[in-house]
Amino acid sequence: MAQNDSTRFNFKQLTPEEEHVIINKGTERPFSGKYYQHEEKGIYTCKRCGAHLYHSSDKFDAQCGWPSFDDEIEGAVKRQTDADGHRTEITCAQCGAHLGHVFLGEGFTQKNTRHCVNSISMEFIPDSAAHQ
């Protein structure tokens, strides 16, 4: 008997709201996500598969309504042209979960990059837990 993808890859069970964003490429309401103004030190991971995506040291406040990062953990995020043909979608490189979009040239940081990520697409591991 063949296993489904969620069993074979050990994907986490998602709520309907999480599926809307992570699987169906939706977007959570701006200023509503639990990580928007989150400032704790640690690592942001993929909600679906647990892959490490972003270090908190790369997070900044772009005042856009979603968590913003100017860099990702090497090899963790895949970029592709969004269905609208204008934006660049970012997904988890390990499982393909929709994270949000990346924007270049806005001048918010020296890296000139803004990963605009849905909080609902991520989980957080505080530094204290990551080093135990």
CSV table of N, CA and C in Angstrom, one decimal:
chain,number,residue,atom,x,y,z
A,1,MET,N,0.8,-1.2,0.0
A,1,MET,CA,0.0,0.0,0.0
A,1,MET,C,0.9,1.2,0.0
A,2,ALA,N,0.6,2.2,-0.9
A,2,ALA,CA,1.4,3.4,-1.0
A,2,ALA,C,1.0,4.4,0.1
A,3,GLN,N,2.1,5.1,0.6
A,3,GLN,CA,1.8,6.1,1.6
A,3,GLN,C,1.5,7.4,0.9
A,4,ASN,N,0.7,8.2,1.6
A,4,ASN,CA,0.4,9.5,1.0
A,4,ASN,C,1.6,10.5,1.3
A,5,ASP,N,1.7,11.6,0.7
A,5,ASP,CA,2.8,12.5,0.9
A,5,ASP,C,3.0,12.9,2.4
A,6,SER,N,1.9,13.2,3.1
A,6,SER,CA,2.0,13.7,4.4
A,6,SER,C,2.6,12.6,5.3
A,7,THR,N,2.4,11.4,5.1
A,7,THR,CA,3.0,10.3,5.9
A,7,THR,C,4.4,10.1,5.5
A,8,ARG,N,4.7,10.0,4.2
A,8,ARG,CA,6.0,9.7,3.7
A,8,ARG,C,7.0,10.8,4.1
A,9,PHE,N,6.6,12.1,4.0
A,9,PHE,CA,7.5,13.2,4.4
A,9,PHE,C,7.3,13.7,5.8
A,10,ASN,N,6.4,13.0,6.6
A,10,ASN,CA,6.2,13.4,8.0
A,10,ASN,C,5.7,14.9,8.1
A,11,PHE,N,4.8,15.3,7.2
A,11,PHE,CA,4.3,16.6,7.2
A,11,PHE,C,3.4,16.7,8.4
A,12,LYS,N,3.3,17.9,9.0
A,12,LYS,CA,2.4,18.2,10.1
A,12,LYS,C,1.0,18.3,9.7
A,13,GLN,N,0.1,18.0,10.5
A,13,GLN,CA,-1.3,18.2,10.2
A,13,GLN,C,-1.6,19.7,10.2
A,14,LEU,N,-2.3,20.1,9.2
A,14,LEU,CA,-2.6,21.6,9.1
A,14,LEU,C,-4.1,21.8,9.3
A,15,THR,N,-4.4,23.0,9.9
A,15,THR,CA,-5.8,23.4,10.0
A,15,THR,C,-6.2,23.9,8.6
A,16,PRO,N,-7.6,24.1,8.4
A,16,PRO,CA,-8.0,24.6,7.2
A,16,PRO,C,-7.4,25.9,6.8
A,17,GLU,N,-7.3,26.8,7.8
A,17,GLU,CA,-6.7,28.1,7.5
A,17,GLU,C,-5.2,28.0,7.1
A,18,GLU,N,-4.5,27.1,7.8
A,18,GLU,CA,-3.1,26.9,7.4
A,18,GLU,C,-3.0,26.3,6.0
A,19,GLU,N,-3.9,25.3,5.7
A,19,GLU,CA,-3.9,24.8,4.3
A,19,GLU,C,-4.2,25.8,3.3
A,20,HIS,N,-5.1,26.8,3.6
A,20,HIS,CA,-5.4,27.8,2.6
A,20,HIS,C,-4.2,28.6,2.2
A,21,VAL,N,-3.3,28.9,3.2
A,21,VAL,CA,-2.1,29.7,2.9
A,21,VAL,C,-1.0,28.8,2.4
A,22,ILE,N,-0.7,27.7,3.1
A,22,ILE,CA,0.5,26.9,2.8
A,22,ILE,C,0.4,26.0,1.6
A,23,ILE,N,-0.8,25.4,1.4
A,23,ILE,CA,-1.0,24.5,0.2
A,23,ILE,C,-1.6,25.3,-1.0
A,24,ASN,N,-2.6,26.1,-0.7
A,24,ASN,CA,-3.4,26.8,-1.8
A,24,ASN,C,-2.9,28.2,-2.1
A,25,LYS,N,-1.7,28.6,-1.5
A,25,LYS,CA,-1.0,29.8,-1.8
A,25,LYS,C,-1.8,31.1,-1.5
A,26,GLY,N,-2.6,31.0,-0.4
A,26,GLY,CA,-3.3,32.2,0.1
A,26,GLY,C,-2.4,33.1,0.9
A,27,THR,N,-3.0,34.1,1.5
A,27,THR,CA,-2.3,35.1,2.3
A,27,THR,C,-3.1,35.4,3.5
A,28,GLU,N,-2.4,35.4,4.7
A,28,GLU,CA,-3.1,35.8,5.9
A,28,GLU,C,-3.3,37.3,5.9
A,29,ARG,N,-4.3,37.8,6.7
A,29,ARG,CA,-4.6,39.2,6.8
A,29,ARG,C,-3.4,39.9,7.3
A,30,PRO,N,-3.0,41.1,6.8
A,30,PRO,CA,-1.9,41.9,7.3
A,30,PRO,C,-2.1,42.3,8.8
A,31,PHE,N,-1.0,42.3,9.5
A,31,PHE,CA,-1.0,42.7,10.9
A,31,PHE,C,-1.7,41.7,11.9
A,32,SER,N,-2.0,40.5,11.4
A,32,SER,CA,-2.7,39.6,12.2
A,32,SER,C,-1.9,38.4,12.6
A,33,GLY,N,-0.7,38.2,12.0
A,33,GLY,CA,0.1,37.0,12.3
A,33,GLY,C,0.9,37.1,13.6
A,34,LYS,N,1.1,36.0,14.3
A,34,LYS,CA,1.7,36.0,15.6
A,34,LYS,C,3.2,36.4,15.5
A,35,TYR,N,3.8,36.3,14.4
A,35,TYR,CA,5.2,36.6,14.3
A,35,TYR,C,5.5,38.0,13.7
A,36,TYR,N,4.5,38.8,13.4
A,36,TYR,CA,4.7,40.1,12.8
A,36,TYR,C,5.6,41.0,13.6
A,37,GLN,N,5.3,41.1,14.9
A,37,GLN,CA,6.1,42.0,15.8
A,37,GLN,C,6.9,41.1,16.8
A,38,HIS,N,7.1,39.9,16.4
A,38,HIS,CA,7.9,39.0,17.3
A,38,HIS,C,9.3,39.3,17.3
A,39,GLU,N,10.0,39.5,18.4
A,39,GLU,CA,11.4,39.9,18.5
A,39,GLU,C,12.3,38.9,19.2
A,40,GLU,N,11.8,37.8,19.6
A,40,GLU,CA,12.6,36.8,20.3
A,40,GLU,C,13.7,36.2,19.4
A,41,LYS,N,14.8,35.9,20.0
A,41,LYS,CA,15.9,35.3,19.2
A,41,LYS,C,15.7,33.8,19.0
A,42,GLY,N,16.0,33.4,17.8
A,42,GLY,CA,15.8,31.9,17.5
A,42,GLY,C,15.8,31.7,16.0
A,43,ILE,N,15.1,30.6,15.6
A,43,ILE,CA,15.0,30.2,14.2
A,43,ILE,C,13.5,30.0,13.8
A,44,TYR,N,13.2,30.5,12.7
A,44,TYR,CA,11.8,30.3,12.1
A,44,TYR,C,11.9,29.1,11.2
A,45,THR,N,10.9,28.2,11.4
A,45,THR,CA,10.9,27.0,10.6
A,45,THR,C,9.6,26.8,9.8
A,46,CYS,N,9.6,25.9,8.8
A,46,CYS,CA,8.5,25.7,8.0
A,46,CYS,C,7.4,25.0,8.9
A,47,LYS,N,6.2,25.5,8.8
A,47,LYS,CA,5.1,25.0,9.6
A,47,LYS,C,4.7,23.5,9.1
A,48,ARG,N,4.9,23.3,7.8
A,48,ARG,CA,4.5,22.0,7.2
A,48,ARG,C,5.5,20.9,7.5
A,49,CYS,N,6.8,21.2,7.3
A,49,CYS,CA,7.8,20.1,7.4
A,49,CYS,C,8.9,20.3,8.5
A,50,GLY,N,9.0,21.5,9.1
A,50,GLY,CA,9.9,21.7,10.1
A,50,GLY,C,11.3,22.2,9.7
A,51,ALA,N,11.5,22.4,8.4
A,51,ALA,CA,12.8,22.8,7.9
A,51,ALA,C,13.1,24.2,8.4
A,52,HIS,N,14.4,24.4,8.7
A,52,HIS,CA,14.8,25.8,9.2
A,52,HIS,C,14.9,26.7,8.0
A,53,LEU,N,14.2,27.9,8.2
A,53,LEU,CA,14.1,28.8,7.1
A,53,LEU,C,14.9,30.1,7.3
A,54,TYR,N,14.7,30.7,8.5
A,54,TYR,CA,15.2,32.1,8.7
A,54,TYR,C,15.8,32.2,10.2
A,55,HIS,N,16.8,32.9,10.3
A,55,HIS,CA,17.4,33.3,11.6
A,55,HIS,C,16.7,34.6,12.0
A,56,SER,N,16.4,34.7,13.3
A,56,SER,CA,15.8,35.9,13.8
A,56,SER,C,16.7,37.2,13.6
A,57,SER,N,18.0,37.0,13.5
A,57,SER,CA,18.9,38.1,13.2
A,57,SER,C,18.7,38.7,11.9
A,58,ASP,N,18.0,38.0,11.0
A,58,ASP,CA,17.7,38.6,9.6
A,58,ASP,C,16.3,39.2,9.5
A,59,LYS,N,15.6,39.2,10.6
A,59,LYS,CA,14.2,39.8,10.7
A,59,LYS,C,14.3,41.3,10.9
A,60,PHE,N,13.4,42.0,10.2
A,60,PHE,CA,13.4,43.5,10.4
A,60,PHE,C,11.9,43.9,10.3
A,61,ASP,N,11.6,45.1,10.8
A,61,ASP,CA,10.3,45.6,10.7
A,61,ASP,C,10.1,46.5,9.5
A,62,ALA,N,9.5,46.0,8.4
A,62,ALA,CA,9.2,46.7,7.2
A,62,ALA,C,7.8,47.5,7.3
A,63,GLN,N,7.1,47.3,8.4
A,63,GLN,CA,5.8,47.9,8.6
A,63,GLN,C,4.8,47.6,7.5
A,64,CYS,N,4.9,46.4,7.0
A,64,CYS,CA,4.1,45.9,5.9
A,64,CYS,C,2.9,45.0,6.3
A,65,GLY,N,3.0,44.6,7.6
A,65,GLY,CA,1.9,43.7,8.1
A,65,GLY,C,2.2,42.3,8.2
A,66,TRP,N,3.4,41.9,7.7
A,66,TRP,CA,3.9,40.5,7.7
A,66,TRP,C,5.3,40.5,8.2
A,67,PRO,N,5.8,39.4,8.8
A,67,PRO,CA,7.2,39.3,9.2
A,67,PRO,C,8.0,39.4,7.9
A,68,SER,N,9.1,40.2,8.1
A,68,SER,CA,10.0,40.5,7.0
A,68,SER,C,11.5,40.1,7.4
A,69,PHE,N,12.1,39.4,6.4
A,69,PHE,CA,13.5,39.0,6.6
A,69,PHE,C,14.3,39.4,5.4
A,70,ASP,N,15.6,39.8,5.6
A,70,ASP,CA,16.4,40.2,4.5
A,70,ASP,C,17.4,39.2,4.0
A,71,ASP,N,17.2,38.0,4.6
A,71,ASP,CA,18.1,36.8,4.1
A,71,ASP,C,17.4,35.6,4.6
A,72,GLU,N,17.7,34.4,4.0
A,72,GLU,CA,17.2,33.1,4.4
A,72,GLU,C,18.4,32.2,4.7
A,73,ILE,N,18.1,31.1,5.4
A,73,ILE,CA,19.1,30.1,5.6
A,73,ILE,C,19.5,29.5,4.3
A,74,GLU,N,20.8,29.4,4.0
A,74,GLU,CA,21.2,28.9,2.7
A,74,GLU,C,20.5,27.7,2.3
A,75,GLY,N,19.9,27.7,1.1
A,75,GLY,CA,19.3,26.5,0.5
A,75,GLY,C,17.9,26.2,1.0
A,76,ALA,N,17.4,27.1,1.9
A,76,ALA,CA,16.1,26.8,2.6
A,76,ALA,C,14.9,27.2,1.8
A,77,VAL,N,15.0,28.3,1.0
A,77,VAL,CA,13.9,28.9,0.3
A,77,VAL,C,14.1,28.9,-1.2
A,78,LYS,N,13.0,28.5,-1.9
A,78,LYS,CA,13.0,28.5,-3.3
A,78,LYS,C,12.2,29.7,-3.9
A,79,ARG,N,12.7,30.3,-4.9
A,79,ARG,CA,12.0,31.4,-5.6
A,79,ARG,C,11.5,31.0,-6.9
A,80,GLN,N,10.3,31.4,-7.2
A,80,GLN,CA,9.7,31.2,-8.5
A,80,GLN,C,8.7,32.3,-8.9
A,81,THR,N,8.5,32.5,-10.1
A,81,THR,CA,7.5,33.5,-10.6
A,81,THR,C,6.1,33.2,-10.1
A,82,ASP,N,5.5,34.1,-9.5
A,82,ASP,CA,4.1,33.9,-8.9
A,82,ASP,C,3.1,33.7,-10.1
A,83,ALA,N,2.0,33.1,-9.8
A,83,ALA,CA,0.9,32.9,-10.8
A,83,ALA,C,0.5,34.2,-11.5
A,84,ASP,N,0.7,35.4,-10.7
A,84,ASP,CA,0.3,36.7,-11.3
A,84,ASP,C,1.3,37.2,-12.4
A,85,GLY,N,2.5,36.5,-12.4
A,85,GLY,CA,3.5,36.9,-13.4
A,85,GLY,C,4.3,38.1,-13.1
A,86,HIS,N,4.0,38.7,-11.9
A,86,HIS,CA,4.7,39.9,-11.5
A,86,HIS,C,5.6,39.8,-10.3
A,87,ARG,N,5.1,39.1,-9.3
A,87,ARG,CA,5.8,38.9,-8.1
A,87,ARG,C,6.6,37.6,-8.1
A,88,THR,N,7.5,37.5,-7.1
A,88,THR,CA,8.3,36.3,-6.9
A,88,THR,C,7.8,35.6,-5.7
A,89,GLU,N,7.3,34.4,-5.8
A,89,GLU,CA,6.8,33.6,-4.7
A,89,GLU,C,8.0,32.9,-4.1
A,90,ILE,N,7.9,32.8,-2.7
A,90,ILE,CA,8.9,32.0,-2.0
A,90,ILE,C,8.2,30.8,-1.4
A,91,THR,N,8.9,29.6,-1.5
A,91,THR,CA,8.4,28.4,-0.9
A,91,THR,C,9.5,27.7,-0.2
A,92,CYS,N,9.1,26.8,0.7
A,92,CYS,CA,10.1,26.0,1.4
A,92,CYS,C,10.8,25.1,0.4
A,93,ALA,N,12.1,25.1,0.4
A,93,ALA,CA,12.8,24.3,-0.6
A,93,ALA,C,12.6,22.8,-0.3
A,94,GLN,N,12.3,22.4,0.9
A,94,GLN,CA,12.2,21.0,1.3
A,94,GLN,C,10.9,20.4,0.9
A,95,CYS,N,9.8,21.1,1.2
A,95,CYS,CA,8.4,20.5,1.0
A,95,CYS,C,7.5,21.3,0.0
A,96,GLY,N,8.0,22.5,-0.4
A,96,GLY,CA,7.2,23.3,-1.3
A,96,GLY,C,6.1,24.2,-0.7
A,97,ALA,N,6.0,24.2,0.6
A,97,ALA,CA,5.0,25.0,1.3
A,97,ALA,C,5.1,26.5,0.9
A,98,HIS,N,4.0,27.1,0.6
A,98,HIS,CA,4.0,28.6,0.3
A,98,HIS,C,4.3,29.4,1.5
A,99,LEU,N,5.3,30.3,1.4
A,99,LEU,CA,5.7,31.1,2.5
A,99,LEU,C,5.2,32.5,2.3
A,100,GLY,N,5.3,33.1,1.1
A,100,GLY,CA,5.0,34.4,0.8
A,100,GLY,C,5.6,34.9,-0.5
A,101,HIS,N,6.2,36.1,-0.4
A,101,HIS,CA,6.9,36.6,-1.6
A,101,HIS,C,8.1,37.4,-1.2
A,102,VAL,N,9.0,37.5,-2.2
A,102,VAL,CA,10.3,38.2,-2.0
A,102,VAL,C,10.3,39.4,-2.9
A,103,PHE,N,10.8,40.6,-2.3
A,103,PHE,CA,10.8,41.8,-3.1
A,103,PHE,C,12.3,42.3,-3.0
A,104,LEU,N,12.8,42.8,-4.1
A,104,LEU,CA,14.1,43.4,-4.2
A,104,LEU,C,14.1,44.8,-4.5
A,105,GLY,N,15.1,45.5,-4.1
A,105,GLY,CA,15.3,46.9,-4.4
A,105,GLY,C,14.5,47.9,-3.7
A,106,GLU,N,13.9,47.6,-2.5
A,106,GLU,CA,13.1,48.5,-1.8
A,106,GLU,C,13.9,49.4,-0.8
A,107,GLY,N,15.2,49.0,-0.5
A,107,GLY,CA,16.0,49.9,0.3
A,107,GLY,C,15.8,49.8,1.8
A,108,PHE,N,15.1,48.8,2.3
A,108,PHE,CA,14.8,48.7,3.7
A,108,PHE,C,16.1,48.3,4.5
A,109,THR,N,17.0,47.5,3.9
A,109,THR,CA,18.2,47.1,4.6
A,109,THR,C,19.3,47.1,3.6
A,110,GLN,N,20.5,46.9,4.1
A,110,GLN,CA,21.7,46.9,3.2
A,110,GLN,C,21.6,45.8,2.1
A,111,LYS,N,21.0,44.7,2.5
A,111,LYS,CA,20.8,43.6,1.6
A,111,LYS,C,19.8,43.8,0.5
A,112,ASN,N,19.0,44.9,0.7
A,112,ASN,CA,18.0,45.3,-0.3
A,112,ASN,C,17.0,44.2,-0.7
A,113,THR,N,16.7,43.4,0.2
A,113,THR,CA,15.8,42.2,0.0
A,113,THR,C,14.8,42.2,1.1
A,114,ARG,N,13.5,41.9,0.8
A,114,ARG,CA,12.5,41.7,1.8
A,114,ARG,C,11.7,40.4,1.5
A,115,HIS,N,11.9,39.4,2.3
A,115,HIS,CA,11.1,38.2,2.3
A,115,HIS,C,9.9,38.5,3.1
A,116,CYS,N,8.7,38.6,2.5
A,116,CYS,CA,7.5,39.0,3.2
A,116,CYS,C,6.8,37.6,3.4
A,117,VAL,N,6.7,37.2,4.7
A,117,VAL,CA,6.3,35.8,5.0
A,117,VAL,C,5.1,35.8,5.8
A,118,ASN,N,4.2,34.9,5.5
A,118,ASN,CA,3.0,34.7,6.3
A,118,ASN,C,3.4,34.0,7.6
A,119,SER,N,3.0,34.6,8.8
A,119,SER,CA,3.3,33.9,10.1
A,119,SER,C,2.7,32.5,10.1
A,120,ILE,N,1.6,32.3,9.5
A,120,ILE,CA,0.9,31.0,9.6
A,120,ILE,C,1.7,29.9,8.9
A,121,SER,N,2.7,30.3,8.0
A,121,SER,CA,3.5,29.4,7.3
A,121,SER,C,4.7,28.9,8.1
A,122,MET,N,4.9,29.5,9.3
A,122,MET,CA,6.1,29.2,10.1
A,122,MET,C,5.8,28.8,11.5
A,123,GLU,N,6.8,28.2,12.2
A,123,GLU,CA,6.8,28.0,13.6
A,123,GLU,C,8.2,28.6,14.1
A,124,PHE,N,8.3,28.7,15.4
A,124,PHE,CA,9.5,29.4,15.9
A,124,PHE,C,10.2,28.5,17.0
A,125,ILE,N,11.5,28.4,16.9
A,125,ILE,CA,12.3,27.7,17.9
A,125,ILE,C,13.1,28.8,18.6
A,126,PRO,N,12.9,29.1,19.9
A,126,PRO,CA,13.7,30.1,20.6
A,126,PRO,C,15.1,29.6,20.7
A,127,ASP,N,16.1,30.5,20.8
A,127,ASP,CA,17.5,30.1,21.0
A,127,ASP,C,17.7,29.2,22.2
A,128,SER,N,17.0,29.5,23.3
A,128,SER,CA,17.1,28.7,24.5
A,128,SER,C,16.7,27.2,24.2
A,129,ALA,N,15.7,26.9,23.4
A,129,ALA,CA,15.3,25.6,23.1
A,129,ALA,C,16.2,24.9,22.1
A,130,ALA,N,16.7,25.7,21.1
A,130,ALA,CA,17.5,25.2,20.1
A,130,ALA,C,18.9,24.7,20.6
A,131,HIS,N,19.3,25.2,21.7
A,131,HIS,CA,20.6,24.8,22.2
A,131,HIS,C,20.6,23.8,23.4
A,132,GLN,N,19.4,23.2,23.6
A,132,GLN,CA,19.3,22.2,24.7
A,132,GLN,C,19.6,20.8,24.2
